[in-house]
PDB file of C-alpha atoms in Angstrom:
ATOM      1  CA  UNK A   9      39.183   5.579 -38.827  1.00  0.00           C
ATOM      2  CA  UNK A  10      37.142   5.972 -36.099  1.00  0.00           C
ATOM      3  CA  UNK A  11      35.084   2.882 -34.906  1.00  0.00           C
ATOM      4  CA  UNK A  12      31.457   3.974 -32.945  1.00  0.00           C
ATOM      5  CA  UNK A  13      30.434   1.834 -31.011  1.00  0.00           C
ATOM      6  CA  UNK A  14      26.768   1.253 -30.376  1.00  0.00           C
ATOM      7  CA  UNK A  15      24.968  -1.283 -28.160  1.00  0.00           C
ATOM      8  CA  UNK A  16      22.485  -3.039 -29.427  1.00  0.00           C
ATOM      9  CA  UNK A  17      18.275  -2.037 -28.944  1.00  0.00           C
ATOM     10  CA  UNK A  18      17.717  -4.957 -27.111  1.00  0.00           C
ATOM     11  CA  UNK A  19      20.782  -4.552 -25.138  1.00  0.00           C
ATOM     12  CA  UNK A  20      20.068  -1.205 -23.704  1.00  0.00           C
ATOM     13  CA  UNK A  21      15.937  -2.235 -22.996  1.00  0.00           C
ATOM     14  CA  UNK A  22      16.835  -5.812 -21.139  1.00  0.00           C
ATOM     15  CA  UNK A  23      18.844  -4.040 -19.270  1.00  0.00           C
ATOM     16  CA  UNK A  24      16.267  -1.188 -17.974  1.00  0.00           C
ATOM     17  CA  UNK A  25      14.283  -4.143 -17.761  1.00  0.00           C
ATOM     18  CA  UNK A  26      16.987  -5.950 -14.858  1.00  0.00           C
ATOM     19  CA  UNK A  27      17.309  -2.964 -13.123  1.00  0.00           C
ATOM     20  CA  UNK A  28      13.228  -2.440 -13.029  1.00  0.00           C
ATOM     21  CA  UNK A  29      13.162  -6.014 -12.062  1.00  0.00           C
ATOM     22  CA  UNK A  30      14.743  -4.842  -9.150  1.00  0.00           C
ATOM     23  CA  UNK A  31      12.355  -5.825  -6.058  1.00  0.00           C
ATOM     24  CA  UNK A  32      14.122  -3.086  -4.152  1.00  0.00           C
ATOM     25  CA  UNK A  33      13.877  -0.188  -6.930  1.00  0.00           C
ATOM     26  CA  UNK A  34      10.026  -1.059  -7.600  1.00  0.00           C
ATOM     27  CA  UNK A  35       8.721  -1.215  -4.475  1.00  0.00           C
ATOM     28  CA  UNK A  36      11.162   2.936  -3.553  1.00  0.00           C
ATOM     29  CA  UNK A  37       8.955   4.121  -6.738  1.00  0.00           C
ATOM     30  CA  UNK A  38       6.158   5.581  -4.663  1.00  0.00           C
ATOM     31  CA  UNK A  39       5.549   6.563  -1.692  1.00  0.00           C
ATOM     32  CA  UNK A  40       2.723   8.356  -0.060  1.00  0.00           C
ATOM     33  CA  UNK A  41       1.114  10.976   0.893  1.00  0.00           C
ATOM     34  CA  UNK A  42      -1.358  12.159   3.520  1.00  0.00           C
ATOM     35  CA  UNK A  43      -3.465  14.636   4.263  1.00  0.00           C
ATOM     36  CA  UNK A  44      -5.761  15.375   7.503  1.00  0.00           C
ATOM     37  CA  UNK A  45      -6.620  17.720  10.438  1.00  0.00           C
ATOM     38  CA  UNK A  46      -4.994  16.322  14.049  1.00  0.00           C
ATOM     39  CA  UNK A  47      -7.601  16.875  16.853  1.00  0.00           C
ATOM     40  CA  UNK A  48      -6.808  20.684  17.706  1.00  0.00           C
ATOM     41  CA  UNK A  49      -7.086  21.409  13.590  1.00  0.00           C
ATOM     42  CA  UNK A  50      -3.945  21.590  13.046  1.00  0.00           C
ATOM     43  CA  UNK A  51      -3.608  20.414   8.881  1.00  0.00           C
ATOM     44  CA  UNK A  52      -1.443  18.069   8.044  1.00  0.00           C
ATOM     45  CA  UNK A  53       0.219  17.121   4.757  1.00  0.00           C
ATOM     46  CA  UNK A  54       3.212  14.333   4.966  1.00  0.00           C
ATOM     47  CA  UNK A  55       4.609  12.134   2.041  1.00  0.00           C
ATOM     48  CA  UNK A  56       5.594   8.822   3.657  1.00  0.00           C
ATOM     49  CA  UNK A  57       8.085   6.253   2.661  1.00  0.00           C
ATOM     50  CA  UNK A  58       8.264   2.610   2.582  1.00  0.00           C
ATOM     51  CA  UNK A  59      11.838   3.094   4.531  1.00  0.00           C
ATOM     52  CA  UNK A  60       9.340   5.648   6.911  1.00  0.00           C
ATOM     53  CA  UNK A  61       6.341   2.756   6.770  1.00  0.00           C
ATOM     54  CA  UNK A  62       9.422   0.145   7.754  1.00  0.00           C
ATOM     55  CA  UNK A  63      10.243   1.859  10.851  1.00  0.00           C
ATOM     56  CA  UNK A  64       7.276   1.819  12.419  1.00  0.00           C
ATOM     57  CA  UNK A  65       5.693  -1.486  14.558  1.00  0.00           C
ATOM     58  CA  UNK A  66       4.989  -4.096  11.693  1.00  0.00           C
ATOM     59  CA  UNK A  67       1.559  -6.172  11.712  1.00  0.00           C
ATOM     60  CA  UNK A  68       1.411  -9.486   9.493  1.00  0.00           C
ATOM     61  CA  UNK A  69      -2.414 -10.917   8.167  1.00  0.00           C
ATOM     62  CA  UNK A  70      -1.971 -14.099   6.695  1.00  0.00           C
ATOM     63  CA  UNK A  71      -5.042 -14.521   4.513  1.00  0.00           C
ATOM     64  CA  UNK A  72      -6.844 -15.387   0.922  1.00  0.00           C
ATOM     65  CA  UNK A  73      -7.170 -12.667  -1.828  1.00  0.00           C
ATOM     66  CA  UNK A  74      -9.352 -13.194  -4.753  1.00  0.00           C
ATOM     67  CA  UNK A  75      -6.695 -11.822  -6.934  1.00  0.00           C
ATOM     68  CA  UNK A  76      -3.889 -14.306  -5.904  1.00  0.00           C
ATOM     69  CA  UNK A  77      -3.644 -17.901  -5.423  1.00  0.00           C
ATOM     70  CA  UNK A  78      -3.922 -19.516  -2.089  1.00  0.00           C
ATOM     71  CA  UNK A  79      -2.833 -18.167   1.049  1.00  0.00           C
ATOM     72  CA  UNK A  80      -0.157 -15.102   1.547  1.00  0.00           C
ATOM     73  CA  UNK A  81       1.278 -13.547   4.339  1.00  0.00           C
ATOM     74  CA  UNK A  82       1.068 -10.101   4.297  1.00  0.00           C
ATOM     75  CA  UNK A  83       3.763  -8.072   6.042  1.00  0.00           C
ATOM     76  CA  UNK A  84       2.843  -3.458   6.680  1.00  0.00           C
ATOM     77  CA  UNK A  85       1.948  -1.081   9.052  1.00  0.00           C
ATOM     78  CA  UNK A  86      -1.782  -1.127  10.593  1.00  0.00           C
ATOM     79  CA  UNK A  87      -3.717   1.938   8.470  1.00  0.00           C
ATOM     80  CA  UNK A  88      -4.427   3.386  12.531  1.00  0.00           C
ATOM     81  CA  UNK A  89      -1.040   2.609  13.834  1.00  0.00           C
ATOM     82  CA  UNK A  90       0.382   5.412  10.677  1.00  0.00           C
ATOM     83  CA  UNK A  91      -2.446   7.936  11.697  1.00  0.00           C
ATOM     84  CA  UNK A  92      -2.741   8.023  15.434  1.00  0.00           C
ATOM     85  CA  UNK A  93       1.379   8.649  15.191  1.00  0.00           C
ATOM     86  CA  UNK A  94       0.071  11.562  13.770  1.00  0.00           C
ATOM     87  CA  UNK A  95      -1.884  12.814  16.038  1.00  0.00           C
ATOM     88  CA  UNK A  96      -5.313  11.836  13.347  1.00  0.00           C
ATOM     89  CA  UNK A  97      -8.595  11.100  14.715  1.00  0.00           C
ATOM     90  CA  UNK A  98     -11.350  10.827  11.427  1.00  0.00           C
ATOM     91  CA  UNK A  99     -14.865   9.737  10.697  1.00  0.00           C
ATOM     92  CA  UNK A 100     -14.222   8.762   7.071  1.00  0.00           C
ATOM     93  CA  UNK A 101     -10.584   8.131   5.611  1.00  0.00           C
ATOM     94  CA  UNK A 102     -10.124   8.231   1.337  1.00  0.00           C
ATOM     95  CA  UNK A 103      -7.697   6.456  -0.634  1.00  0.00           C
ATOM     96  CA  UNK A 104      -7.321   6.701  -4.227  1.00  0.00           C
ATOM     97  CA  UNK A 105      -4.325   4.607  -5.982  1.00  0.00           C
ATOM     98  CA  UNK A 106      -2.060   5.117  -8.387  1.00  0.00           C
ATOM     99  CA  UNK A 107      -4.879   4.920 -11.626  1.00  0.00           C
ATOM    100  CA  UNK A 108      -7.086   7.461  -9.847  1.00  0.00           C
ATOM    101  CA  UNK A 109      -9.696   4.603  -8.557  1.00  0.00           C
ATOM    102  CA  UNK A 110     -10.963   5.445  -4.911  1.00  0.00           C
ATOM    103  CA  UNK A 111     -12.294   4.298  -2.241  1.00  0.00           C
ATOM    104  CA  UNK A 112     -13.137   5.084   2.023  1.00  0.00           C
ATOM    105  CA  UNK A 113     -12.745   3.238   5.432  1.00  0.00           C
ATOM    106  CA  UNK A 114     -15.336   4.920   7.905  1.00  0.00           C
ATOM    107  CA  UNK A 115     -13.182   5.611  12.021  1.00  0.00           C
ATOM    108  CA  UNK A 116     -15.145   2.160  12.912  1.00  0.00           C
ATOM    109  CA  UNK A 117     -14.057   0.199  10.399  1.00  0.00           C
ATOM    110  CA  UNK A 118     -10.261   0.607  10.060  1.00  0.00           C
ATOM    111  CA  UNK A 119     -10.927  -0.198  14.176  1.00  0.00           C
ATOM    112  CA  UNK A 120     -13.087  -3.570  13.508  1.00  0.00           C
ATOM    113  CA  UNK A 121     -11.583  -4.804  11.532  1.00  0.00           C
ATOM    114  CA  UNK A 122      -7.645  -3.934  12.093  1.00  0.00           C
ATOM    115  CA  UNK A 123      -6.857  -2.738   7.692  1.00  0.00           C
ATOM    116  CA  UNK A 124      -2.870  -2.610   6.702  1.00  0.00           C
ATOM    117  CA  UNK A 125      -0.458  -0.589   4.681  1.00  0.00           C
ATOM    118  CA  UNK A 126       0.761  -4.473   2.904  1.00  0.00           C
ATOM    119  CA  UNK A 127       4.509  -3.122   1.544  1.00  0.00           C
ATOM    120  CA  UNK A 128       5.659  -7.129   1.841  1.00  0.00           C
ATOM    121  CA  UNK A 129       3.621 -10.163   1.084  1.00  0.00           C
ATOM    122  CA  UNK A 130       5.580 -13.258   1.780  1.00  0.00           C
ATOM    123  CA  UNK A 131       9.067 -11.194   2.454  1.00  0.00           C
ATOM    124  CA  UNK A 132       8.852 -10.180  -0.605  1.00  0.00           C
ATOM    125  CA  UNK A 133       8.574  -6.479  -1.903  1.00  0.00           C
ATOM    126  CA  UNK A 134       5.436  -5.735  -3.185  1.00  0.00           C
ATOM    127  CA  UNK A 135       5.620  -4.077  -6.671  1.00  0.00           C
ATOM    128  CA  UNK A 136       4.250  -1.341  -8.965  1.00  0.00           C
ATOM    129  CA  UNK A 137       3.017  -5.180 -10.761  1.00  0.00           C
ATOM    130  CA  UNK A 138       2.134  -7.011  -7.838  1.00  0.00           C
ATOM    131  CA  UNK A 139      -0.473  -4.753  -6.859  1.00  0.00           C
ATOM    132  CA  UNK A 140       2.299  -2.363  -4.313  1.00  0.00           C
ATOM    133  CA  UNK A 141       4.514  -1.316  -3.330  1.00  0.00           C
ATOM    134  CA  UNK A 142       1.562  -0.096  -0.846  1.00  0.00           C
ATOM    135  CA  UNK A 143      -1.738  -2.261  -0.274  1.00  0.00           C
ATOM    136  CA  UNK A 144      -4.348  -1.735   1.903  1.00  0.00           C
ATOM    137  CA  UNK A 145      -5.043  -5.742   3.507  1.00  0.00           C
ATOM    138  CA  UNK A 146      -8.503  -6.896   5.561  1.00  0.00           C
ATOM    139  CA  UNK A 147      -7.654 -10.449   7.216  1.00  0.00           C
ATOM    140  CA  UNK A 148     -10.660 -12.496   5.504  1.00  0.00           C
ATOM    141  CA  UNK A 149      -9.822 -14.996   6.664  1.00  0.00           C
ATOM    142  CA  UNK A 150     -10.338 -14.018   9.608  1.00  0.00           C
ATOM    143  CA  UNK A 151     -13.851 -11.795   9.629  1.00  0.00           C
ATOM    144  CA  UNK A 152     -16.886 -13.590   6.263  1.00  0.00           C
ATOM    145  CA  UNK A 153     -17.971 -10.056   5.733  1.00  0.00           C
ATOM    146  CA  UNK A 154     -15.409  -9.376   4.115  1.00  0.00           C
ATOM    147  CA  UNK A 155     -15.782 -10.200   2.178  1.00  0.00           C
ATOM    148  CA  UNK A 156     -18.767  -9.354   0.522  1.00  0.00           C
ATOM    149  CA  UNK A 157     -17.759  -6.620  -2.445  1.00  0.00           C
ATOM    150  CA  UNK A 158     -17.859  -3.336  -0.325  1.00  0.00           C
ATOM    151  CA  UNK A 159     -15.147  -4.542   1.839  1.00  0.00           C
ATOM    152  CA  UNK A 160     -13.589  -6.357  -1.313  1.00  0.00           C
ATOM    153  CA  UNK A 161     -13.115  -2.870  -3.078  1.00  0.00           C
ATOM    154  CA  UNK A 162     -11.789  -0.557  -0.183  1.00  0.00           C
ATOM    155  CA  UNK A 163      -9.314  -3.112  -0.448  1.00  0.00           C
ATOM    156  CA  UNK A 164      -7.106  -0.379  -3.179  1.00  0.00           C
ATOM    157  CA  UNK A 165      -3.636  -1.778  -3.988  1.00  0.00           C
ATOM    158  CA  UNK A 166      -0.828   0.470  -5.945  1.00  0.00           C
ATOM    159  CA  UNK A 167      -2.051   2.985  -2.815  1.00  0.00           C
ATOM    160  CA  UNK A 168      -1.083   6.638  -3.587  1.00  0.00           C
ATOM    161  CA  UNK A 169      -2.990   8.843  -0.865  1.00  0.00           C
ATOM    162  CA  UNK A 170      -4.480   8.966   2.038  1.00  0.00           C
ATOM    163  CA  UNK A 171      -7.231  11.726   2.847  1.00  0.00           C
ATOM    164  CA  UNK A 172      -8.149  11.822   6.234  1.00  0.00           C
ATOM    165  CA  UNK A 173     -11.748  13.598   6.852  1.00  0.00           C
TER     166      UNK A 173
END
């Protein structure tokens, strides 16, 4: 007599839910694609991982956002640092999310407000279900003009790609 071992579907579902709920597993599920032309005209296309972003100088922006309760500390790399690292000086930065939402940030806005590509909120990795793993954060509490809809729309979450022109 042969005995068949079978796992109940609920147990299998719980196992996969556990794997996917790990803070680091969800945070690592995507990278950012960066495409641009450098100052010398050379085309740059690369993939930037969470690990690579963590190796860059980190900045913390503590601010309130309309999508979360209370104030939070967001940690990540300045957008300007990422672009300067690759000798990119744009006039317009086009950002795209996992759901194909797109927005634009000008070079002047980037230099004036110094948004970061956040990877952590209150020292926890951002997950896809929590606006991550990459979220462009502006310091809303520092500049009241950033609380206008125009700027709120630039705070793209689930950032997937950056195209610099």
